[in-house]
Amino acid sequence: MRPRIVLADSLRGFALMGLYIVHMVEYFELYWYKPEPGWVHNLIFFLFGGKAYGLFALLFGLSFFIILDNYQRRGQDFRLRFCWRLTVLLVFGYLHSLLYAGDILQLLALCGFLLVLSHHLSTRWLIGFSAFFLIQIPQIILIILYSIVPEWSYPGPRFPGLMMANFEVFAHADLPGLLRHNLMEGQWGKWAFFLETGRLWNIIGLMFVGAVLGRSGFFEKTDFKATRLMIYLMAAVASYLVLWALKGGVINLAPDGMPRWAAGQVFTYYENLALIAAGVFLFTLLFNATFSRRLLMCFAPAGRLTLTFYIAQSLVFVPVYYGFGLAAYSFMGQVPSLLLGVACWLIQMVLAWFWLRNFRYGPLEWVWRKLTFIGFNSVRTN
């Protein structure tokens, strides 16, 4: 059994922080009910919007590889058990989505089955799958079809209408009404968003990247050359700048309506991909520098409790922002929400450190493990 990869735990904790801060300034989606454009929203979404989500997917692919590889080294085929593990995660995600419909766990669990099906393939095949989805080939095919067969197209995306119906419920329903809505109807907007924007393909591609990085041992290396990482970082930043410069001109080549909107989404995911790569390389560069390693390692305990914290954040703050609770979406504002998010994140980091001094797993991580293995290992460290 390989030891835990502290770099990966730290990066996962950082991604969790980014996703949490996005949720806070987004009022757990109710920002979009009555948007308040400003520097806080623009800054947080530039830094973390679409990137923290992507990092989660990448690290999910890495964790998948590590688990299966650990058992493969012992001569055991863990794929069927991992399918059960994904099924348990899917149930967790659905239960979580009854309170917070924007849940990410369902998507990760469903896409994870593709990793199981492809685990026996060579690394070249995985790289090919990564490229296929990250280039957004399915979305590009749709853009072409929308362009050459106008009858198949439509003026614009449909998910905003579905989401606005959700926001009305989030803002005004009582708790039983919210739970009833999210049983089924409240789920459609999220899945329409995943499909229409191309985020589904982006997530699948990044999961395959995580599996490839796991096979290459990228996060386990201790002899990184700072110069090489700096070159990678500069290449990623340069790619982003080129994409940013080309975006407007290329998008305008597509016919007006849904083709042009979808082309804009494709370029947005290209830009996000470049920034995700830049973030990984910068984080790795700083993690391997003596002066900053200790600071970044502070994210590692939270990175080991991502499932617990991710769901706990919704349990605490959905009642703060939604109409059945304090309805803070209507009065808190962006700056106070950001400051509250930062303060509560620091508390979570301290709680994670304290918890892992006494226990081996987080509460929900332990439940997930027990359900996966049907009763292995005590939760106590000793």
PDB file of N, CA and C in Angstrom, residues 28 34 45 52 54 73-74 92 94 102 109 121 124 131 146 151 154 210 227 244 260-261 310 331 337 347 359 381:
ATOM      1  N   PHE A  28     -24.862  29.927  -2.843  1.00  0.00           N
ATOM      2  CA  PHE A  28     -25.296  28.563  -3.158  1.00  0.00           C
ATOM      3  C   PHE A  28     -26.350  28.582  -4.277  1.00  0.00           C
ATOM      4  N   LYS A  34     -30.921  37.181  -8.383  1.00  0.00           N
ATOM      5  CA  LYS A  34     -30.829  38.640  -8.508  1.00  0.00           C
ATOM      6  C   LYS A  34     -29.343  39.007  -8.531  1.00  0.00           C
ATOM      7  N   PHE A  45     -14.701  34.325  -9.584  1.00  0.00           N
ATOM      8  CA  PHE A  45     -15.007  33.436 -10.704  1.00  0.00           C
ATOM      9  C   PHE A  45     -13.838  33.325 -11.672  1.00  0.00           C
ATOM     10  N   ALA A  52     -11.982  25.125  -9.924  1.00  0.00           N
ATOM     11  CA  ALA A  52     -12.024  24.261  -8.740  1.00  0.00           C
ATOM     12  C   ALA A  52     -12.782  22.979  -9.057  1.00  0.00           C
ATOM     13  N   GLY A  54     -13.023  21.591 -11.985  1.00  0.00           N
ATOM     14  CA  GLY A  54     -12.149  20.779 -12.829  1.00  0.00           C
ATOM     15  C   GLY A  54     -11.053  20.085 -12.046  1.00  0.00           C
ATOM     16  N   ARG A  73      -1.708  -4.353  -7.210  1.00  0.00           N
ATOM     17  CA  ARG A  73      -0.369  -4.748  -6.738  1.00  0.00           C
ATOM     18  C   ARG A  73      -0.451  -5.947  -5.804  1.00  0.00           C
ATOM     19  N   ARG A  74      -1.612  -6.122  -5.156  1.00  0.00           N
ATOM     20  CA  ARG A  74      -1.802  -7.276  -4.271  1.00  0.00           C
ATOM     21  C   ARG A  74      -2.443  -8.448  -5.000  1.00  0.00           C
ATOM     22  N   PHE A  92     -25.054   9.194  -2.051  1.00  0.00           N
ATOM     23  CA  PHE A  92     -24.685  10.357  -1.241  1.00  0.00           C
ATOM     24  C   PHE A  92     -25.010  11.647  -1.994  1.00  0.00           C
ATOM     25  N   TYR A  94     -27.110  12.179  -4.480  1.00  0.00           N
ATOM     26  CA  TYR A  94     -28.542  12.445  -4.660  1.00  0.00           C
ATOM     27  C   TYR A  94     -29.165  12.965  -3.361  1.00  0.00           C
ATOM     28  N   GLY A 102     -27.260  21.813  -6.772  1.00  0.00           N
ATOM     29  CA  GLY A 102     -26.046  21.944  -7.573  1.00  0.00           C
ATOM     30  C   GLY A 102     -24.971  20.925  -7.249  1.00  0.00           C
ATOM     31  N   ALA A 109     -19.627  10.556  -9.767  1.00  0.00           N
ATOM     32  CA  ALA A 109     -19.897   9.120  -9.631  1.00  0.00           C
ATOM     33  C   ALA A 109     -20.256   8.496 -10.970  1.00  0.00           C
ATOM     34  N   LEU A 121      -7.138  -0.446 -20.379  1.00  0.00           N
ATOM     35  CA  LEU A 121      -6.556   0.051 -21.623  1.00  0.00           C
ATOM     36  C   LEU A 121      -5.194   0.682 -21.372  1.00  0.00           C
ATOM     37  N   ARG A 124      -1.912   5.255 -23.695  1.00  0.00           N
ATOM     38  CA  ARG A 124      -2.195   5.976 -24.946  1.00  0.00           C
ATOM     39  C   ARG A 124      -3.693   6.139 -25.178  1.00  0.00           C
ATOM     40  N   ALA A 131      -8.025  13.762 -24.643  1.00  0.00           N
ATOM     41  CA  ALA A 131      -8.014  14.763 -25.713  1.00  0.00           C
ATOM     42  C   ALA A 131      -9.392  14.895 -26.359  1.00  0.00           C
ATOM     43  N   TYR A 146     -25.878  22.175 -35.589  1.00  0.00           N
ATOM     44  CA  TYR A 146     -26.724  23.356 -35.445  1.00  0.00           C
ATOM     45  C   TYR A 146     -26.544  24.304 -36.629  1.00  0.00           C
ATOM     46  N   GLU A 151     -32.849  23.664 -38.538  1.00  0.00           N
ATOM     47  CA  GLU A 151     -34.067  23.166 -37.884  1.00  0.00           C
ATOM     48  C   GLU A 151     -33.756  22.488 -36.553  1.00  0.00           C
ATOM     49  N   TYR A 154     -31.720  26.096 -31.906  1.00  0.00           N
ATOM     50  CA  TYR A 154     -32.703  26.909 -31.212  1.00  0.00           C
ATOM     51  C   TYR A 154     -32.009  28.191 -30.770  1.00  0.00           C
ATOM     52  N   GLY A 210      -6.480  12.856 -14.770  1.00  0.00           N
ATOM     53  CA  GLY A 210      -6.076  12.436 -13.435  1.00  0.00           C
ATOM     54  C   GLY A 210      -5.589  11.005 -13.410  1.00  0.00           C
ATOM     55  N   THR A 227      12.949  24.553 -12.949  1.00  0.00           N
ATOM     56  CA  THR A 227      12.989  25.160 -14.285  1.00  0.00           C
ATOM     57  C   THR A 227      11.948  24.533 -15.198  1.00  0.00           C
ATOM     58  N   TRP A 244      -7.543  33.670 -25.156  1.00  0.00           N
ATOM     59  CA  TRP A 244      -8.297  34.883 -24.821  1.00  0.00           C
ATOM     60  C   TRP A 244      -8.299  35.861 -25.991  1.00  0.00           C
ATOM     61  N   ARG A 260     -23.274  29.950 -31.998  1.00  0.00           N
ATOM     62  CA  ARG A 260     -22.299  30.925 -31.499  1.00  0.00           C
ATOM     63  C   ARG A 260     -22.178  30.848 -29.977  1.00  0.00           C
ATOM     64  N   TRP A 261     -23.310  30.683 -29.309  1.00  0.00           N
ATOM     65  CA  TRP A 261     -23.259  30.565 -27.847  1.00  0.00           C
ATOM     66  C   TRP A 261     -22.459  29.334 -27.440  1.00  0.00           C
ATOM     67  N   TYR A 310     -17.568  19.010   2.062  1.00  0.00           N
ATOM     68  CA  TYR A 310     -18.386  19.435   0.923  1.00  0.00           C
ATOM     69  C   TYR A 310     -19.878  19.372   1.266  1.00  0.00           C
ATOM     70  N   PHE A 331     -29.905  40.044   1.365  1.00  0.00           N
ATOM     71  CA  PHE A 331     -29.377  41.201   2.088  1.00  0.00           C
ATOM     72  C   PHE A 331     -27.884  41.141   2.390  1.00  0.00           C
ATOM     73  N   SER A 337     -20.269  38.193   2.323  1.00  0.00           N
ATOM     74  CA  SER A 337     -20.343  36.758   2.061  1.00  0.00           C
ATOM     75  C   SER A 337     -18.952  36.177   1.830  1.00  0.00           C
ATOM     76  N   ILE A 347     -11.749  28.060   9.876  1.00  0.00           N
ATOM     77  CA  ILE A 347     -12.274  27.183  10.929  1.00  0.00           C
ATOM     78  C   ILE A 347     -12.268  25.730  10.458  1.00  0.00           C
ATOM     79  N   PHE A 359      -8.493  10.695  14.547  1.00  0.00           N
ATOM     80  CA  PHE A 359      -9.173   9.710  13.708  1.00  0.00           C
ATOM     81  C   PHE A 359      -8.444   9.561  12.382  1.00  0.00           C
ATOM     82  N   THR A 381      -7.773   5.871  15.136  1.00  0.00           N
ATOM     83  CA  THR A 381      -6.414   5.682  14.641  1.00  0.00           C
ATOM     84  C   THR A 381      -5.782   4.446  15.254  1.00  0.00           C
TER      85      THR A 381
END
